[in-house]
Coordinates of C-alpha atoms and ligand atoms in Angstrom, one line a residue:
M25 CA 28.3 -19.0 7.5
V26 CA 26.7 -16.7 5.1
S27 CA 28.0 -12.9 4.4
L28 CA 25.7 -10.4 4.7
D29 CA 27.0 -9.7 0.8
S30 CA 25.7 -13.4 -0.1
V31 CA 22.5 -12.6 2.6
K32 CA 22.0 -9.2 -0.2
A33 CA 22.3 -10.9 -3.4
S34 CA 19.5 -13.4 -2.6
V35 CA 17.0 -10.6 -1.6
D36 CA 18.1 -8.4 -4.9
G37 CA 17.5 -11.8 -6.6
A38 CA 14.6 -12.6 -5.3
S39 CA 11.1 -12.0 -7.0
I40 CA 8.4 -9.5 -5.6
L41 CA 5.0 -10.1 -4.6
D42 CA 3.6 -6.5 -3.6
I43 CA 0.7 -6.9 -2.3
H44 CA -0.3 -3.3 -1.8
T45 CA -0.3 -0.6 -4.2
H46 CA -2.1 2.2 -5.7
L47 CA -1.0 1.2 -9.3
Y48 CA -3.4 -0.3 -12.3
Q49 CA -2.8 -2.4 -15.1
P50 CA -1.6 -0.6 -18.3
S51 CA -5.0 -1.0 -19.5
F52 CA -7.0 1.2 -17.0
G53 CA -5.6 4.0 -18.9
M54 CA -4.9 5.6 -15.2
M55 CA -1.5 4.6 -14.2
L56 CA 0.3 7.4 -13.2
S57 CA 3.9 7.8 -14.1
G58 CA 6.7 10.0 -15.4
I59 CA 9.1 12.3 -13.4
D60 CA 6.1 15.6 -13.0
E61 CA 3.7 12.4 -11.3
L62 CA 6.8 12.1 -9.1
L63 CA 7.6 15.1 -8.0
T64 CA 4.6 16.0 -6.8
Y65 CA 3.7 12.7 -4.9
H66 CA 2.0 13.7 -2.1
Y67 CA 4.9 12.8 0.2
L68 CA 6.7 15.6 -1.8
I69 CA 4.3 18.2 -1.4
C70 CA 3.7 18.0 2.5
E71 CA 8.2 18.4 2.3
V72 CA 7.9 21.8 -0.4
M73 CA 5.2 23.0 2.3
R74 CA 8.2 23.3 4.7
V75 CA 10.4 25.2 2.2
A76 CA 8.5 27.3 -0.4
P77 CA 7.3 30.5 0.0
L78 CA 3.8 29.5 -0.8
T79 CA 0.1 28.4 1.0
P80 CA -1.2 25.1 0.0
N81 CA -4.0 26.6 -1.6
D82 CA -1.7 28.2 -4.0
F83 CA 0.6 25.0 -4.3
N84 CA -2.6 23.7 -5.6
V85 CA -4.3 25.5 -8.7
M86 CA -0.8 25.1 -10.1
P87 CA -0.5 23.0 -13.3
K88 CA 1.0 20.4 -12.2
S89 CA 4.1 20.9 -14.5
K90 CA 4.6 24.1 -12.5
Q91 CA 3.7 22.0 -9.1
A92 CA 6.4 19.9 -10.2
D93 CA 9.2 22.5 -10.9
L94 CA 8.9 24.5 -8.5
I95 CA 9.2 20.8 -6.4
W96 CA 12.4 20.2 -7.9
E97 CA 14.4 23.5 -7.4
Y98 CA 13.3 23.8 -3.8
L99 CA 13.9 20.4 -2.9
F100 CA 16.6 19.6 -4.7
V101 CA 18.5 22.4 -6.4
R102 CA 17.8 25.4 -3.3
N103 CA 18.1 22.0 -0.8
N104 CA 19.9 19.0 -0.5
P105 CA 17.7 16.2 -1.6
I106 CA 18.4 13.8 1.7
S107 CA 14.6 12.7 2.8
E108 CA 13.3 9.3 1.6
A109 CA 10.8 10.8 -0.4
T110 CA 13.9 12.9 -2.2
T111 CA 15.7 10.2 -2.3
G112 CA 13.6 8.1 -4.3
V113 CA 13.3 9.8 -6.6
L114 CA 17.0 10.5 -6.8
T115 CA 17.2 6.8 -7.4
V116 CA 14.8 6.1 -10.2
L117 CA 17.0 9.1 -12.3
K118 CA 19.7 7.6 -11.5
A119 CA 18.4 4.0 -12.4
F120 CA 17.6 5.4 -16.2
G121 CA 20.9 6.6 -16.1
L122 CA 19.8 10.1 -16.2
N123 CA 21.6 13.2 -14.2
P124 CA 20.5 13.8 -10.5
N125 CA 22.6 16.5 -10.2
S126 CA 20.3 18.3 -13.2
T127 CA 19.1 21.9 -12.0
D128 CA 15.7 21.8 -14.6
L129 CA 13.5 18.3 -15.4
A130 CA 14.0 19.2 -19.5
E131 CA 16.2 16.2 -19.7
A132 CA 14.3 13.6 -17.4
R133 CA 11.0 14.8 -19.0
E134 CA 11.9 13.7 -22.6
F135 CA 13.4 11.0 -21.2
F136 CA 10.1 9.8 -19.8
R137 CA 8.2 11.1 -22.3
E138 CA 9.6 8.5 -25.4
A139 CA 9.7 6.0 -22.5
R140 CA 5.7 6.5 -21.8
A141 CA 4.7 6.3 -25.8
N142 CA 4.9 2.5 -25.4
M143 CA 2.8 2.0 -21.8
D144 CA 2.4 -1.6 -21.8
Q145 CA 6.3 -2.5 -23.1
Y146 CA 7.7 0.2 -20.5
V147 CA 6.0 -1.0 -17.5
S148 CA 7.2 -4.1 -18.3
V149 CA 10.6 -2.5 -17.8
V150 CA 9.6 -1.1 -14.6
L151 CA 9.3 -3.9 -13.5
K152 CA 11.2 -6.8 -14.3
M153 CA 13.8 -3.6 -12.8
A154 CA 12.2 -3.2 -9.4
G155 CA 11.9 -7.4 -9.3
V156 CA 8.6 -7.1 -8.9
K157 CA 6.7 -10.0 -10.6
S158 CA 3.3 -9.7 -9.9
L159 CA 1.1 -6.5 -7.4
V160 CA -2.5 -6.1 -6.1
M161 CA -4.0 -2.9 -7.0
T162 CA -6.3 -0.6 -5.1
N163 CA -10.0 -0.6 -6.8
D164 CA -12.4 1.0 -5.1
P165 CA -16.2 0.4 -6.4
F166 CA -17.3 3.7 -5.6
D167 CA -14.7 5.5 -8.1
T168 CA -16.8 6.2 -11.1
N169 CA -13.5 6.1 -13.0
E170 CA -12.7 2.4 -12.3
I171 CA -16.3 1.1 -12.2
A172 CA -16.5 2.1 -16.7
H173 CA -13.1 -0.5 -16.7
W174 CA -14.8 -3.1 -14.7
Q175 CA -17.7 -2.7 -16.4
G176 CA -15.5 -2.4 -19.6
R177 CA -13.8 -5.3 -18.6
S178 CA -10.9 -4.8 -20.6
E179 CA -9.0 -8.1 -20.4
M180 CA -7.2 -8.9 -17.3
D181 CA -3.5 -8.6 -16.9
P182 CA -2.2 -11.2 -14.8
R183 CA 1.0 -9.2 -13.4
F184 CA -2.2 -6.7 -11.8
L185 CA -4.1 -8.3 -8.9
A186 CA -7.3 -7.0 -7.9
A187 CA -7.9 -5.8 -3.8
L188 CA -11.2 -4.7 -3.3
R189 CA -11.4 -1.7 -1.5
I190 CA -14.1 -1.0 0.8
D191 CA -13.6 2.3 3.2
P192 CA -16.8 4.4 2.9
I193 CA -19.3 1.3 3.9
L194 CA -17.5 1.2 7.1
N195 CA -16.3 4.5 7.1
S196 CA -19.0 6.6 6.8
W197 CA -22.0 4.3 6.4
H198 CA -25.2 6.9 5.9
D199 CA -23.0 8.1 2.8
A200 CA -22.4 4.8 2.1
A201 CA -25.5 3.6 2.4
S202 CA -27.2 5.9 -0.1
K203 CA -24.9 5.6 -2.5
L204 CA -25.7 1.8 -3.0
H205 CA -29.1 3.1 -2.2
D206 CA -29.2 4.8 -5.7
R207 CA -27.1 1.9 -7.0
G208 CA -30.2 -0.1 -7.1
Y209 CA -29.6 -2.0 -3.8
Q210 CA -32.0 -2.1 -0.6
T211 CA -29.8 0.3 1.7
Y212 CA -31.0 2.7 4.1
G213 CA -29.7 4.7 6.7
S214 CA -30.7 2.5 9.9
I215 CA -28.3 -1.0 9.4
D216 CA -31.7 -3.8 10.0
E217 CA -30.8 -7.3 8.0
E218 CA -32.1 -5.9 5.0
S219 CA -29.7 -3.3 4.5
L220 CA -27.0 -5.7 5.5
G221 CA -28.3 -8.3 3.4
E222 CA -27.9 -5.3 0.4
V223 CA -24.3 -4.8 1.2
R224 CA -23.0 -8.9 1.7
R225 CA -25.0 -8.9 -2.0
F226 CA -22.8 -6.0 -3.3
L227 CA -19.9 -7.2 -1.7
V228 CA -20.6 -10.2 -3.8
D229 CA -21.6 -8.9 -6.6
W230 CA -18.1 -6.7 -7.2
I231 CA -16.0 -10.2 -5.9
K232 CA -17.6 -11.9 -9.0
I233 CA -16.7 -8.6 -10.8
M234 CA -13.6 -8.1 -10.1
H235 CA -12.4 -11.3 -8.3
P236 CA -10.2 -9.6 -5.8
K237 CA -7.4 -11.5 -3.9
Y238 CA -8.8 -9.7 -0.8
M239 CA -11.1 -7.2 0.8
A240 CA -9.2 -3.6 1.9
V241 CA -10.2 -0.8 4.4
S242 CA -7.9 2.0 6.2
L243 CA -9.2 2.9 9.6
P244 CA -8.8 5.6 12.4
P245 CA -6.6 5.3 15.7
S246 CA -10.1 5.3 17.2
F247 CA -11.2 1.8 15.7
A248 CA -12.2 -0.4 18.7
F249 CA -13.5 -4.1 18.4
P250 CA -16.3 -4.7 19.8
E251 CA -18.2 -1.3 19.9
H252 CA -21.4 0.1 19.0
S253 CA -21.0 1.6 15.8
A254 CA -22.4 0.4 12.1
R255 CA -18.4 -0.1 11.3
N256 CA -18.7 -2.9 13.8
E257 CA -22.3 -4.4 12.5
V258 CA -21.7 -4.2 8.6
L259 CA -17.8 -5.9 9.6
A260 CA -19.2 -8.1 11.3
K261 CA -22.5 -9.2 10.0
A262 CA -21.9 -8.1 6.2
V263 CA -17.7 -8.1 5.2
L264 CA -16.3 -11.3 7.4
P265 CA -19.6 -13.4 6.6
V266 CA -18.9 -13.1 3.3
C267 CA -14.8 -12.9 3.0
E268 CA -14.7 -15.9 5.3
E269 CA -17.6 -17.3 2.4
Y270 CA -15.5 -16.6 -0.3
G271 CA -11.7 -17.3 1.1
L272 CA -10.5 -13.8 1.1
P273 CA -7.8 -12.5 3.9
F274 CA -9.2 -8.9 5.1
A275 CA -6.7 -6.4 5.3
M276 CA -7.4 -3.4 7.7
M277 CA -5.0 -0.3 7.3
I278 CA -4.8 1.2 11.1
G279 CA -4.1 4.9 12.4
V280 CA -4.7 7.6 9.9
N281 CA -6.3 10.4 11.0
K282 CA -7.5 11.8 8.1
R283 CA -6.5 15.5 6.2
V284 CA -5.5 17.7 9.5
H285 CA -4.3 19.7 7.2
P286 CA -7.1 20.2 4.7
E287 CA -5.7 22.6 2.6
L288 CA -3.4 19.4 1.7
I289 CA -5.5 17.7 0.4
E290 CA -4.3 13.6 -0.1
A291 CA -1.1 15.0 1.9
G292 CA -3.2 16.6 5.1
D293 CA -3.6 13.1 6.3
S294 CA -1.4 11.9 9.7
V295 CA -1.1 9.3 12.2
G296 CA -2.7 8.3 15.5
L297 CA -1.9 5.5 17.9
S298 CA -4.7 2.8 17.5
D299 CA -5.8 -0.2 20.0
M300 CA -3.8 -3.8 19.3
T301 CA -6.4 -5.2 21.5
A302 CA -9.3 -4.9 18.9
I303 CA -6.9 -7.3 16.5
E304 CA -6.9 -9.8 18.8
R305 CA -10.1 -9.2 20.0
L306 CA -11.5 -9.3 16.6
C307 CA -8.6 -12.8 15.8
H308 CA -10.5 -14.4 18.0
A309 CA -13.9 -13.8 17.6
F310 CA -13.5 -14.7 13.8
P311 CA -11.4 -17.6 13.7
G312 CA -12.9 -19.2 10.5
N313 CA -11.7 -15.1 8.9
R314 CA -7.7 -14.3 8.1
F315 CA -7.1 -10.7 9.1
M316 CA -3.6 -8.7 6.9
V317 CA -3.1 -5.9 9.5
T318 CA -0.3 -3.2 8.7
V319 CA -0.4 -0.3 11.2
L320 CA 0.6 3.3 10.6
A321 CA 2.3 4.1 14.2
R322 CA 5.8 3.3 14.9
E323 CA 4.8 2.7 18.9
N324 CA 1.8 0.3 17.4
Q325 CA 4.3 -2.1 15.8
H326 CA 5.0 -4.2 18.6
G327 CA 1.7 -4.5 19.7
L328 CA 0.5 -5.7 15.9
C329 CA 3.8 -8.2 16.4
V330 CA 2.7 -9.7 19.8
A331 CA -0.7 -9.7 18.2
A332 CA 0.3 -11.8 15.4
R333 CA 2.0 -14.3 18.1
K334 CA -1.6 -15.4 19.7
F335 CA -3.4 -15.3 16.6
A336 CA -1.8 -17.6 13.4
N337 CA -4.7 -15.5 11.4
L338 CA -3.4 -12.7 11.7
L339 CA -0.5 -11.8 9.0
P340 CA 1.7 -8.4 9.8
F341 CA 2.3 -7.1 6.7
G342 CA 4.8 -4.1 5.2
C343 CA 5.8 -0.7 6.6
W344 CA 3.3 1.9 5.8
W345 CA 3.4 5.5 4.5
F346 CA 5.3 7.1 7.1
M347 CA 7.1 3.7 8.3
N348 CA 8.2 3.1 5.6
N349 CA 11.4 5.2 6.0
P350 CA 15.6 2.7 6.1
S351 CA 15.8 3.3 10.2
L352 CA 12.0 2.3 10.9
V353 CA 11.6 -0.8 7.5
E354 CA 15.5 -2.2 9.3
E355 CA 13.6 -1.8 13.3
T356 CA 10.2 -2.5 12.8
T357 CA 11.5 -6.2 10.4
T358 CA 14.2 -7.0 13.3
M359 CA 11.4 -6.9 15.8
R360 CA 9.2 -9.4 13.3
L361 CA 12.0 -10.8 12.7
E362 CA 13.1 -12.1 16.7
M363 CA 8.7 -12.3 17.1
L364 CA 7.1 -14.1 14.4
G365 CA 10.7 -15.9 12.7
T366 CA 9.9 -15.1 9.2
T367 CA 6.1 -15.6 9.3
F368 CA 5.1 -12.4 8.1
V369 CA 4.8 -9.7 4.8
P370 CA 8.1 -7.4 5.4
Q371 CA 7.4 -5.1 2.9
H372 CA 4.1 -3.7 0.3
S373 CA 5.8 -0.6 -2.0
D374 CA 2.6 1.3 -1.5
A375 CA 3.2 2.4 -5.2
R376 CA 0.9 5.2 -6.5
V377 CA 3.0 6.7 -9.4
L378 CA 4.6 3.0 -11.7
E379 CA 8.6 4.3 -11.3
Q380 CA 8.0 4.1 -7.3
L381 CA 8.7 0.6 -6.8
I382 CA 12.2 0.9 -8.6
Y383 CA 13.2 3.0 -5.4
K384 CA 10.8 1.8 -2.9
W385 CA 11.6 -1.9 -3.7
K386 CA 15.4 -0.8 -4.1
H387 CA 15.5 0.7 -0.3
S388 CA 13.2 -2.3 1.0
R389 CA 15.7 -4.7 -0.1
R390 CA 18.5 -3.3 1.2
D391 CA 17.1 -2.5 4.5
I392 CA 15.3 -6.1 5.0
A393 CA 18.4 -8.1 4.2
A394 CA 20.6 -5.9 6.9
S395 CA 17.7 -7.0 9.0
L396 CA 17.9 -10.9 8.1
F397 CA 22.1 -11.0 8.6
G398 CA 21.5 -9.6 11.7
R399 CA 19.6 -12.6 12.8
Y400 CA 22.1 -14.9 10.9
E401 CA 25.3 -13.5 12.6
V402 CA 23.6 -13.7 16.1
S403 CA 22.6 -17.8 15.2
P404 CA 24.6 -20.6 17.2
R405 CA 23.8 -22.4 13.6
N406 CA 26.2 -22.0 10.9
V407 CA 23.6 -21.0 8.4
T408 CA 23.2 -22.5 4.9
Q409 CA 22.7 -19.9 1.8
E410 CA 19.9 -22.3 1.0
Q411 CA 18.6 -21.7 4.2
V412 CA 19.0 -18.0 3.7
D413 CA 16.9 -18.4 0.3
R414 CA 14.4 -20.5 1.6
D415 CA 13.7 -17.5 4.3
V416 CA 14.2 -14.7 1.3
A417 CA 11.3 -16.4 -1.3
L418 CA 9.1 -16.7 2.0
L419 CA 9.1 -13.1 2.9
M420 CA 9.3 -11.5 -0.9
H421 CA 6.7 -14.1 -2.3
D422 CA 5.6 -16.4 -1.0
N423 CA 4.1 -15.2 2.4
A424 CA 1.9 -13.2 0.5
A425 CA 1.4 -15.8 -2.4
S426 CA 0.3 -18.4 0.1
W427 CA -1.9 -16.1 2.2
I428 CA -3.8 -14.1 -1.4
K429 CA -3.6 -17.5 -2.8
A430 CA -1.8 -15.6 -5.6
Ligands
HDL510 O1 -4.8 4.0 2.5 C1 -4.0 3.7 1.7 O2 -3.8 2.9 0.9 C2 -2.5 5.1 1.5 O3 -1.8 4.3 1.4 C3 -2.8 6.3 1.5 O4 -3.3 5.9 -0.5 C4 -2.5 7.2 1.3 O5 -2.8 8.4 1.1 C5 -0.9 6.9 0.3 O6 -0.3 7.1 -0.6 N1 0.3 6.5 2.0 O7 1.9 5.8 1.1
ZN511 ZN1 -2.4 2.4 0.4

């Protein structure tokens, strides 16, 4: 019978394909890294607003280094850092041998300044520390910053895979149509065959530029299918046909209530309950498409699992954002193992700052190993280490790799 330690060793030793991040290959010059970026992660901005005597607008106009000082003072010195986001920063500091009890950021700033002097080398060091073999970026063809890089077409780093992120097309059609029109696509506010054809042309143009592994969108809790809406028209008559034609999975990240507190900016988004029957109807109506889905509400996880039992073209992936907390990762992973066996992707980091890979994966490996061991413990079979290693390879890398053909 395997032990928790032997399962942990297998999970800790597994190479990871991180199927959703907001990181960029170094040559893009867009990668966030270092202690000031780690501390001003929007998860920590939420948390510092609960204890520091200032308004979001006061905070937003502060220089980033002062924001980081304030967050360190209030969340790490005046209060004990026991939330997941604060614990994550400490995990990173400890991984580099830095003092997690420091009263200021002088040591950390000096260390990361030196480490980041050679970003190519540093990125390789961090990926190795995190055990991440390759990762998928979030690439937005509406982001002017990013467009320049793709048109400059710097050599692609094989460890950094592209994902074509298309939120404006599905969530703000009229705005997207005029932006596409400005870029030479004959798209108008009304959704007629010509506009839909031009959206397909736009998507194909960017598939040929980015060579994405999947297309992706984040959707509000109100997402419905079918419904009479611009979103449904564009999804059914442009996005999904192109995904099927080019063999690309479509990733839907569902449940974001954007900017419930606008003054918090990126930190101002919240969560809502979504309708999993919309996913079931999509999977049934488009059997030639493959859907990767992650949902933001804890209450939707069970429905997503049951939907995945009904449709083999549906892959649950990750414990996203407000779900990425140890108690929920372990609960969700156990539920998925109980209902889906190993036919899902348990985690993605959603990292925005390079060094987050270290803590997000260290914490998730621990929680996934505990869930997995729990299934072996109750198995009437005497599970062998070889069987454990096969399961771990599927969960940490191979399921994702085969779905996105990486
Ligand atoms: O839409 C997304 O991909 C989300 O992950 C957002 O980027 C969100 O702000 C985030 O970083 N969540 O962790
Ligand atoms: Zn994300």
